[in-house]
CSV table of C-alpha atoms in Angstrom, one decimal:
chain,number,residue,atom,x,y,z
A,600,UNK,CA,-35.7,23.1,-62.0
A,601,UNK,CA,-36.9,20.1,-59.9
A,602,UNK,CA,-39.1,18.4,-63.1
A,603,UNK,CA,-36.3,18.5,-64.5
A,604,UNK,CA,-33.3,17.0,-62.3
A,605,UNK,CA,-36.4,14.6,-61.9
A,606,UNK,CA,-36.4,13.7,-65.6
A,607,UNK,CA,-32.9,13.6,-65.4
A,608,UNK,CA,-32.7,11.7,-63.0
A,609,UNK,CA,-35.2,8.6,-64.8
A,610,UNK,CA,-33.2,9.5,-67.5
A,611,UNK,CA,-29.6,8.4,-66.3
A,612,UNK,CA,-31.2,5.0,-64.5
A,613,UNK,CA,-33.6,4.0,-67.8
A,614,UNK,CA,-29.4,4.2,-69.4
A,615,UNK,CA,-28.1,2.2,-66.0
A,616,UNK,CA,-30.9,-0.2,-66.0
A,617,UNK,CA,-30.7,-0.8,-69.7
A,618,UNK,CA,-26.1,-0.9,-69.5
A,619,UNK,CA,-27.0,-3.7,-67.1
A,620,UNK,CA,-29.5,-6.0,-69.7
A,621,UNK,CA,-26.7,-5.6,-72.4
A,622,UNK,CA,-24.3,-6.4,-70.2
A,623,UNK,CA,-25.8,-9.1,-69.1
A,624,UNK,CA,-26.2,-10.6,-72.7
A,625,UNK,CA,-23.4,-10.5,-72.9
A,626,UNK,CA,-22.2,-12.2,-70.5
A,627,UNK,CA,-24.9,-15.3,-70.9
A,628,UNK,CA,-23.2,-15.1,-74.9
A,629,UNK,CA,-20.0,-15.7,-73.8
A,630,UNK,CA,-20.9,-19.0,-71.9
A,631,UNK,CA,-22.6,-20.1,-74.7
A,632,UNK,CA,-19.3,-19.9,-76.4
A,633,UNK,CA,-17.5,-21.4,-73.9
A,634,UNK,CA,-19.4,-23.8,-73.5
A,635,UNK,CA,-21.5,-24.1,-76.7
A,636,UNK,CA,-23.3,-27.0,-75.8
A,637,UNK,CA,-26.0,-28.2,-73.0
A,638,UNK,CA,-23.5,-31.2,-72.1
A,639,UNK,CA,-20.6,-29.0,-71.8
A,640,UNK,CA,-22.5,-26.2,-69.2
A,641,UNK,CA,-23.7,-29.2,-67.2
A,642,UNK,CA,-20.0,-30.6,-66.5
A,643,UNK,CA,-19.2,-26.7,-65.2
A,644,UNK,CA,-21.6,-26.9,-62.5
A,645,UNK,CA,-20.8,-31.3,-61.5
A,646,UNK,CA,-18.4,-29.6,-61.4
A,647,UNK,CA,-16.0,-32.8,-61.5
A,648,UNK,CA,-14.6,-35.8,-63.2
A,649,UNK,CA,-17.5,-38.1,-62.1
A,650,UNK,CA,-20.2,-38.4,-62.8
A,651,UNK,CA,-22.4,-40.6,-64.9
A,652,UNK,CA,-24.4,-39.9,-68.2
A,653,UNK,CA,-27.7,-40.3,-66.5
A,654,UNK,CA,-26.2,-37.6,-64.1
A,655,UNK,CA,-25.1,-35.3,-67.1
A,656,UNK,CA,-29.0,-35.9,-68.3
A,657,UNK,CA,-30.7,-34.5,-64.3
A,658,UNK,CA,-28.7,-31.8,-64.8
A,659,UNK,CA,-29.9,-30.3,-68.1
A,660,UNK,CA,-32.9,-30.9,-66.8
A,661,UNK,CA,-33.1,-29.3,-63.4
A,662,UNK,CA,-31.5,-26.0,-65.4
A,663,UNK,CA,-33.0,-26.5,-67.9
A,664,UNK,CA,-29.8,-26.4,-70.0
A,665,UNK,CA,-31.8,-28.1,-72.9
A,666,UNK,CA,-34.4,-25.4,-72.9
A,667,UNK,CA,-34.4,-22.8,-76.9
A,668,UNK,CA,-31.7,-20.7,-76.2
A,669,UNK,CA,-33.6,-17.7,-76.1
A,670,UNK,CA,-35.7,-18.7,-72.8
A,671,UNK,CA,-32.2,-19.8,-71.2
A,672,UNK,CA,-31.9,-16.2,-71.7
A,673,UNK,CA,-34.7,-14.8,-70.6
A,674,UNK,CA,-34.5,-17.4,-67.1
A,675,UNK,CA,-30.6,-16.2,-67.0
A,676,UNK,CA,-31.7,-13.5,-66.7
A,677,UNK,CA,-34.3,-13.3,-63.9
A,678,UNK,CA,-32.2,-15.3,-62.6
A,679,UNK,CA,-29.9,-12.9,-62.4
A,680,UNK,CA,-31.5,-9.2,-61.7
A,681,UNK,CA,-32.8,-11.0,-58.8
A,682,UNK,CA,-29.3,-12.3,-57.6
A,683,UNK,CA,-29.5,-15.6,-58.0
A,684,UNK,CA,-26.2,-16.2,-60.2
A,685,UNK,CA,-26.7,-20.1,-59.3
A,686,UNK,CA,-24.6,-23.2,-57.2
A,687,UNK,CA,-20.2,-22.3,-56.8
A,688,UNK,CA,-19.1,-25.7,-59.0
A,689,UNK,CA,-16.4,-25.5,-56.8
A,690,UNK,CA,-17.1,-24.9,-52.6
A,691,UNK,CA,-21.3,-26.1,-53.8
A,692,UNK,CA,-21.9,-22.9,-52.6
A,693,UNK,CA,-24.8,-20.8,-53.8
A,694,UNK,CA,-22.1,-17.8,-55.7
A,695,UNK,CA,-24.0,-14.8,-53.6
A,696,UNK,CA,-23.2,-16.7,-50.5
A,697,UNK,CA,-19.8,-16.3,-51.5
A,698,UNK,CA,-19.4,-13.0,-52.5
A,699,UNK,CA,-20.7,-11.8,-49.6
A,700,UNK,CA,-17.3,-12.7,-47.9
A,701,UNK,CA,-15.8,-10.6,-50.2
A,702,UNK,CA,-17.2,-7.8,-52.0
A,703,UNK,CA,-17.0,-5.3,-48.2
A,704,UNK,CA,-13.4,-6.2,-47.6
A,705,UNK,CA,-12.7,-4.9,-52.0
A,706,UNK,CA,-14.9,-1.9,-51.3
A,707,UNK,CA,-13.0,-0.8,-48.4
A,708,UNK,CA,-10.2,-0.5,-49.7
A,709,UNK,CA,-11.3,0.7,-53.0
A,710,UNK,CA,-13.1,3.1,-51.5
A,711,UNK,CA,-10.2,4.7,-49.7
A,712,UNK,CA,-7.7,4.9,-52.9
A,713,UNK,CA,-10.1,6.8,-54.7
A,714,UNK,CA,-10.6,9.1,-52.0
A,715,UNK,CA,-7.2,9.9,-50.6
A,716,UNK,CA,-5.8,9.9,-54.9
A,717,UNK,CA,-8.2,12.5,-55.6
A,718,UNK,CA,-7.8,14.4,-52.3
A,719,UNK,CA,-4.1,14.3,-54.0
A,720,UNK,CA,-4.6,14.9,-57.5
A,721,UNK,CA,-7.3,18.2,-56.4
A,722,UNK,CA,-4.3,19.6,-54.8
A,723,UNK,CA,-1.0,18.8,-56.6
A,724,UNK,CA,-3.3,20.4,-59.6
A,725,UNK,CA,-5.0,23.0,-58.5
A,726,UNK,CA,-1.4,23.9,-57.2
A,727,UNK,CA,0.7,23.4,-60.1
A,728,UNK,CA,-2.2,25.5,-61.9
A,729,UNK,CA,-1.4,28.3,-59.6
A,730,UNK,CA,2.5,28.1,-61.1
A,731,UNK,CA,2.0,27.1,-64.4
A,732,UNK,CA,5.3,26.9,-65.9
A,733,UNK,CA,7.1,27.6,-62.9
A,734,UNK,CA,9.3,25.3,-60.9
A,735,UNK,CA,6.6,23.5,-58.6
A,736,UNK,CA,3.9,23.3,-62.0
A,737,UNK,CA,7.7,20.8,-64.0
A,738,UNK,CA,7.9,19.1,-60.2
A,739,UNK,CA,4.0,17.6,-59.7
A,740,UNK,CA,3.9,16.9,-64.0
A,741,UNK,CA,7.3,14.5,-64.2
A,742,UNK,CA,6.1,13.5,-60.3
A,743,UNK,CA,2.8,12.7,-61.6
A,744,UNK,CA,3.9,11.5,-65.3
A,745,UNK,CA,5.6,9.0,-64.1
A,746,UNK,CA,2.9,6.9,-61.5
A,747,UNK,CA,1.0,6.7,-64.2
A,748,UNK,CA,3.4,5.8,-66.4
A,749,UNK,CA,4.6,2.4,-64.3
A,750,UNK,CA,1.4,-0.1,-64.1
A,751,UNK,CA,-0.3,-1.0,-60.8
A,752,UNK,CA,1.8,-4.2,-59.6
A,753,UNK,CA,5.7,-2.7,-60.0
A,754,UNK,CA,4.1,0.1,-57.5
A,755,UNK,CA,2.7,-2.5,-55.1
A,756,UNK,CA,5.6,-5.1,-55.7
A,757,UNK,CA,7.6,-2.1,-55.1
A,758,UNK,CA,6.2,-0.6,-52.2
A,759,UNK,CA,5.6,-4.5,-50.5
A,760,UNK,CA,9.7,-4.6,-51.0
A,761,UNK,CA,10.5,-1.1,-49.4
A,762,UNK,CA,7.9,-1.5,-46.7
A,763,UNK,CA,7.1,-4.1,-45.8
A,764,UNK,CA,10.2,-6.7,-46.5
A,765,UNK,CA,13.0,-4.1,-46.3
A,766,UNK,CA,11.8,-1.4,-43.7
A,767,UNK,CA,9.3,-4.0,-41.9
A,768,UNK,CA,7.5,-1.6,-41.7
A,769,UNK,CA,3.8,-2.1,-42.7
A,770,UNK,CA,2.8,-6.3,-42.9
A,771,UNK,CA,3.2,-8.1,-46.2
A,772,UNK,CA,0.4,-9.7,-46.7
A,773,UNK,CA,-3.6,-10.1,-45.5
A,774,UNK,CA,-6.5,-8.0,-44.9
A,775,UNK,CA,-6.7,-8.4,-41.2
A,776,UNK,CA,-3.2,-10.3,-38.4
A,777,UNK,CA,-4.7,-13.9,-38.4
A,778,UNK,CA,-4.3,-14.5,-35.1
A,779,UNK,CA,-7.3,-11.7,-34.0
A,780,UNK,CA,-10.5,-12.4,-33.9
A,781,UNK,CA,-12.5,-10.7,-36.8
A,782,UNK,CA,-15.5,-9.2,-35.6
A,783,UNK,CA,-19.1,-10.7,-35.8
A,784,UNK,CA,-21.4,-9.9,-38.7
A,785,UNK,CA,-22.7,-6.8,-38.1
A,786,UNK,CA,-22.4,-4.9,-42.0
A,787,UNK,CA,-20.9,-7.6,-43.5
A,788,UNK,CA,-18.0,-4.7,-43.4
A,789,UNK,CA,-15.1,-6.0,-41.5
A,790,UNK,CA,-13.5,-1.8,-40.7
A,791,UNK,CA,-17.3,-0.6,-39.5
A,792,UNK,CA,-18.2,-3.8,-37.9
A,793,UNK,CA,-15.2,-3.3,-35.9
A,794,UNK,CA,-15.2,-0.1,-34.5
A,795,UNK,CA,-19.5,-0.5,-33.7
A,796,UNK,CA,-17.9,-3.5,-31.4
A,797,UNK,CA,-14.9,-1.4,-30.0
A,798,UNK,CA,-12.3,-4.0,-31.0
A,799,UNK,CA,-9.6,-1.5,-31.7
A,800,UNK,CA,-6.6,-4.5,-31.6
A,801,UNK,CA,-8.1,-5.5,-34.8
A,802,UNK,CA,-9.6,-2.3,-36.5
A,803,UNK,CA,-6.3,-1.4,-36.4
A,804,UNK,CA,-4.2,-4.0,-37.7
A,805,UNK,CA,-6.8,-4.1,-40.5
A,806,UNK,CA,-6.1,0.0,-41.1
A,807,UNK,CA,-2.2,-1.7,-41.7
A,808,UNK,CA,-2.7,-4.3,-43.7
A,809,UNK,CA,-5.3,-1.5,-45.9
A,810,UNK,CA,-1.7,0.5,-46.5
A,811,UNK,CA,0.3,-1.3,-49.3
A,812,UNK,CA,-3.1,-1.7,-51.5
A,813,UNK,CA,-5.5,1.8,-50.6
A,814,UNK,CA,-1.1,3.0,-51.2
A,815,UNK,CA,-0.6,1.3,-54.9
A,816,UNK,CA,-4.1,1.4,-56.2
A,817,UNK,CA,-4.0,6.0,-55.1
A,818,UNK,CA,-0.5,6.2,-56.7
A,819,UNK,CA,-1.1,4.1,-59.7
A,820,UNK,CA,-4.0,7.2,-59.8
A,821,UNK,CA,-4.0,10.4,-59.0
A,822,UNK,CA,-2.1,11.3,-62.4
A,823,UNK,CA,-4.9,11.7,-64.0
A,824,UNK,CA,-6.9,13.9,-61.3
A,825,UNK,CA,-3.9,15.7,-61.1
A,826,UNK,CA,-3.6,16.3,-64.2
A,827,UNK,CA,-7.9,17.0,-65.2
A,828,UNK,CA,-7.6,19.1,-62.8
A,829,UNK,CA,-4.6,21.4,-63.7
A,830,UNK,CA,-6.1,22.0,-66.4
A,831,UNK,CA,-10.5,22.4,-65.4
A,832,UNK,CA,-8.7,25.3,-63.0
A,833,UNK,CA,-6.6,26.6,-66.2
A,834,UNK,CA,-8.8,27.0,-68.1
A,835,UNK,CA,-11.3,28.4,-65.3
A,836,UNK,CA,-8.1,30.6,-64.5
A,837,UNK,CA,-7.6,32.6,-67.9
A,838,UNK,CA,-12.3,33.5,-67.2
A,839,UNK,CA,-13.3,37.2,-66.9
A,840,UNK,CA,-15.2,36.4,-63.1
A,841,UNK,CA,-12.0,35.5,-62.3
A,842,UNK,CA,-9.0,38.3,-63.4
A,843,UNK,CA,-12.3,40.4,-61.4
A,844,UNK,CA,-11.7,38.9,-58.7
A,845,UNK,CA,-7.8,39.1,-58.9
A,846,UNK,CA,-8.0,43.4,-59.7
A,847,UNK,CA,-10.6,43.9,-57.1
A,848,UNK,CA,-7.9,42.9,-54.1
A,849,UNK,CA,-8.5,40.3,-53.7
A,850,UNK,CA,-6.1,37.1,-52.6
A,851,UNK,CA,-4.8,34.1,-54.4
A,852,UNK,CA,-6.3,31.8,-51.8
A,853,UNK,CA,-9.7,33.6,-51.7
A,854,UNK,CA,-9.7,33.0,-55.3
A,855,UNK,CA,-9.1,30.0,-56.1
A,856,UNK,CA,-10.6,28.0,-52.9
A,857,UNK,CA,-14.0,30.8,-53.5
A,858,UNK,CA,-13.7,30.7,-57.2
A,859,UNK,CA,-11.8,29.0,-59.3
A,860,UNK,CA,-11.9,25.1,-57.1
A,861,UNK,CA,-15.7,24.8,-57.0
A,862,UNK,CA,-15.9,24.7,-61.0
A,863,UNK,CA,-12.4,23.2,-61.4
A,864,UNK,CA,-13.7,20.4,-59.7
A,865,UNK,CA,-17.1,18.9,-61.7
A,866,UNK,CA,-15.4,16.6,-63.9
A,867,UNK,CA,-13.3,15.2,-61.5
A,868,UNK,CA,-16.8,14.3,-60.3
A,869,UNK,CA,-17.1,12.2,-63.7
A,870,UNK,CA,-13.7,11.0,-63.4
A,871,UNK,CA,-14.0,9.5,-60.6
A,872,UNK,CA,-16.8,7.5,-60.3
A,873,UNK,CA,-14.2,5.9,-64.4
A,874,UNK,CA,-11.2,5.6,-62.1
A,875,UNK,CA,-13.7,3.5,-59.6
A,876,UNK,CA,-14.1,1.0,-62.4
A,877,UNK,CA,-10.4,0.5,-63.0
A,878,UNK,CA,-9.7,0.4,-59.1
A,879,UNK,CA,-12.4,-2.0,-58.8
A,880,UNK,CA,-10.6,-4.8,-61.8
A,881,UNK,CA,-7.3,-3.8,-60.2
A,882,UNK,CA,-7.8,-5.2,-57.2
A,883,UNK,CA,-7.6,-8.5,-58.9
A,884,UNK,CA,-3.5,-7.5,-59.5
A,885,UNK,CA,-3.4,-6.1,-56.1
A,886,UNK,CA,-5.3,-8.2,-54.0
A,887,UNK,CA,-3.7,-11.8,-55.2
A,888,UNK,CA,0.0,-9.7,-54.9
A,889,UNK,CA,-0.5,-8.5,-51.1
A,890,UNK,CA,-2.6,-12.4,-50.5
A,891,UNK,CA,-5.4,-9.6,-49.5
A,892,UNK,CA,-8.7,-12.5,-50.1
A,893,UNK,CA,-11.1,-10.0,-51.1
A,894,UNK,CA,-13.5,-10.2,-54.9
A,895,UNK,CA,-9.8,-10.0,-57.4
A,896,UNK,CA,-8.3,-12.4,-55.6
A,897,UNK,CA,-11.5,-14.9,-55.4
A,898,UNK,CA,-11.7,-13.3,-58.5
A,899,UNK,CA,-8.0,-15.1,-59.4
A,900,UNK,CA,-8.3,-17.8,-57.6
A,901,UNK,CA,-11.6,-18.7,-60.1
A,902,UNK,CA,-9.9,-17.8,-62.9
A,903,UNK,CA,-6.7,-21.0,-62.1
A,904,UNK,CA,-9.4,-23.9,-60.7
A,905,UNK,CA,-10.7,-23.2,-64.1
A,906,UNK,CA,-14.5,-21.6,-62.3
A,907,UNK,CA,-16.6,-21.1,-64.6
A,908,UNK,CA,-19.5,-19.7,-62.9
A,909,UNK,CA,-17.8,-18.0,-60.2
A,910,UNK,CA,-15.5,-15.7,-62.5
A,911,UNK,CA,-18.9,-15.3,-65.2
A,912,UNK,CA,-20.4,-14.0,-61.6
A,913,UNK,CA,-17.7,-11.3,-61.1
A,914,UNK,CA,-17.4,-10.4,-63.8
A,915,UNK,CA,-21.7,-8.8,-63.3
A,916,UNK,CA,-20.7,-7.6,-60.1
A,917,UNK,CA,-17.8,-5.5,-61.3
A,918,UNK,CA,-20.0,-4.0,-64.1
A,919,UNK,CA,-22.6,-3.2,-61.7
A,920,UNK,CA,-20.0,-1.7,-59.2
A,921,UNK,CA,-19.6,0.4,-62.1
A,922,UNK,CA,-22.9,1.3,-63.2
A,923,UNK,CA,-23.1,1.8,-59.8
A,924,UNK,CA,-20.8,4.9,-59.6
A,925,UNK,CA,-21.4,5.9,-63.0
A,926,UNK,CA,-25.0,6.9,-62.4
A,927,UNK,CA,-23.9,8.2,-59.2
A,928,UNK,CA,-21.7,10.4,-60.0
A,929,UNK,CA,-24.1,11.5,-63.7
A,930,UNK,CA,-26.5,12.9,-59.7
A,931,UNK,CA,-23.5,14.2,-58.2
A,932,UNK,CA,-22.8,16.1,-61.5
A,933,UNK,CA,-26.1,17.9,-62.1
A,934,UNK,CA,-27.0,18.6,-58.1
A,935,UNK,CA,-22.8,20.9,-59.0
A,936,UNK,CA,-23.7,21.6,-62.4
A,937,UNK,CA,-27.8,21.7,-62.9
A,938,UNK,CA,-27.3,23.3,-66.5
A,939,UNK,CA,-26.1,19.4,-67.1
A,940,UNK,CA,-30.3,18.4,-66.4
A,941,UNK,CA,-31.2,20.5,-69.5
A,942,UNK,CA,-28.9,18.7,-71.9
């Protein structure tokens, strides 16, 4: 069994690496479609309309833009795999130096949102399965269909107007109160750093500012988890060993949480990885609405300012996060269901 699991990990790791290579190739092709000539690419690297012809040629030679296309790709691939995405054409600093400040902010609230939507989806899906065909089931169906049908930006706007502007219960924008001093970067994640330093006023401010963005993503995404959990639970409930458990006189709660839940939740693992990708991409809209200055906000500003280097780098980072999430989901799936390792 251990050898099967090891070979399963190797196969999934190879698949993830090949997917990463294809992603980098796609981005490289897009670069040369948008900027087909060395001069056009050099102008982006310069990031200014004021330049001389000698400066343009200097940039072309420095970045190897006059070399054959396959040499350019190999150089780009080597740099990308080492985390070197070049200088930002707008801020004139290394691209990863900028993203190091924004990525943790996005990951913090996205992870919390995914956790919340999985918890809500699993509980409501299981409840709908237990009471299928009854008022509870129909009520949960109506609830998740409404949440699922509305786009994330609509929920974000409604939450902002309702809880921030109208009821004034929560802050309407920013990552934290700008009047407070941020904690020293220990891990790079503000929520963790403020807790490690014992700065509970900043920690509380972070949580308050995080509520609305988290709710916007969780409300939009929990419906799919609910539907999957309901279908999976009903399928398990109809199996013979579950009926046998009821015949033995076990209560509905013991049967569901002791037998049904463990088997029904397996598909949710893969679904969560897919939803993580949707949440990361949805963060672009969410962060712009709430001025939540994470990776999505940075990407939006890069598009507005036509910062091509930042746009392409952020695209690769988002792609890598989705690939890693799917790899982790595959590993977890194999751990809870050993049959997957033999496929």
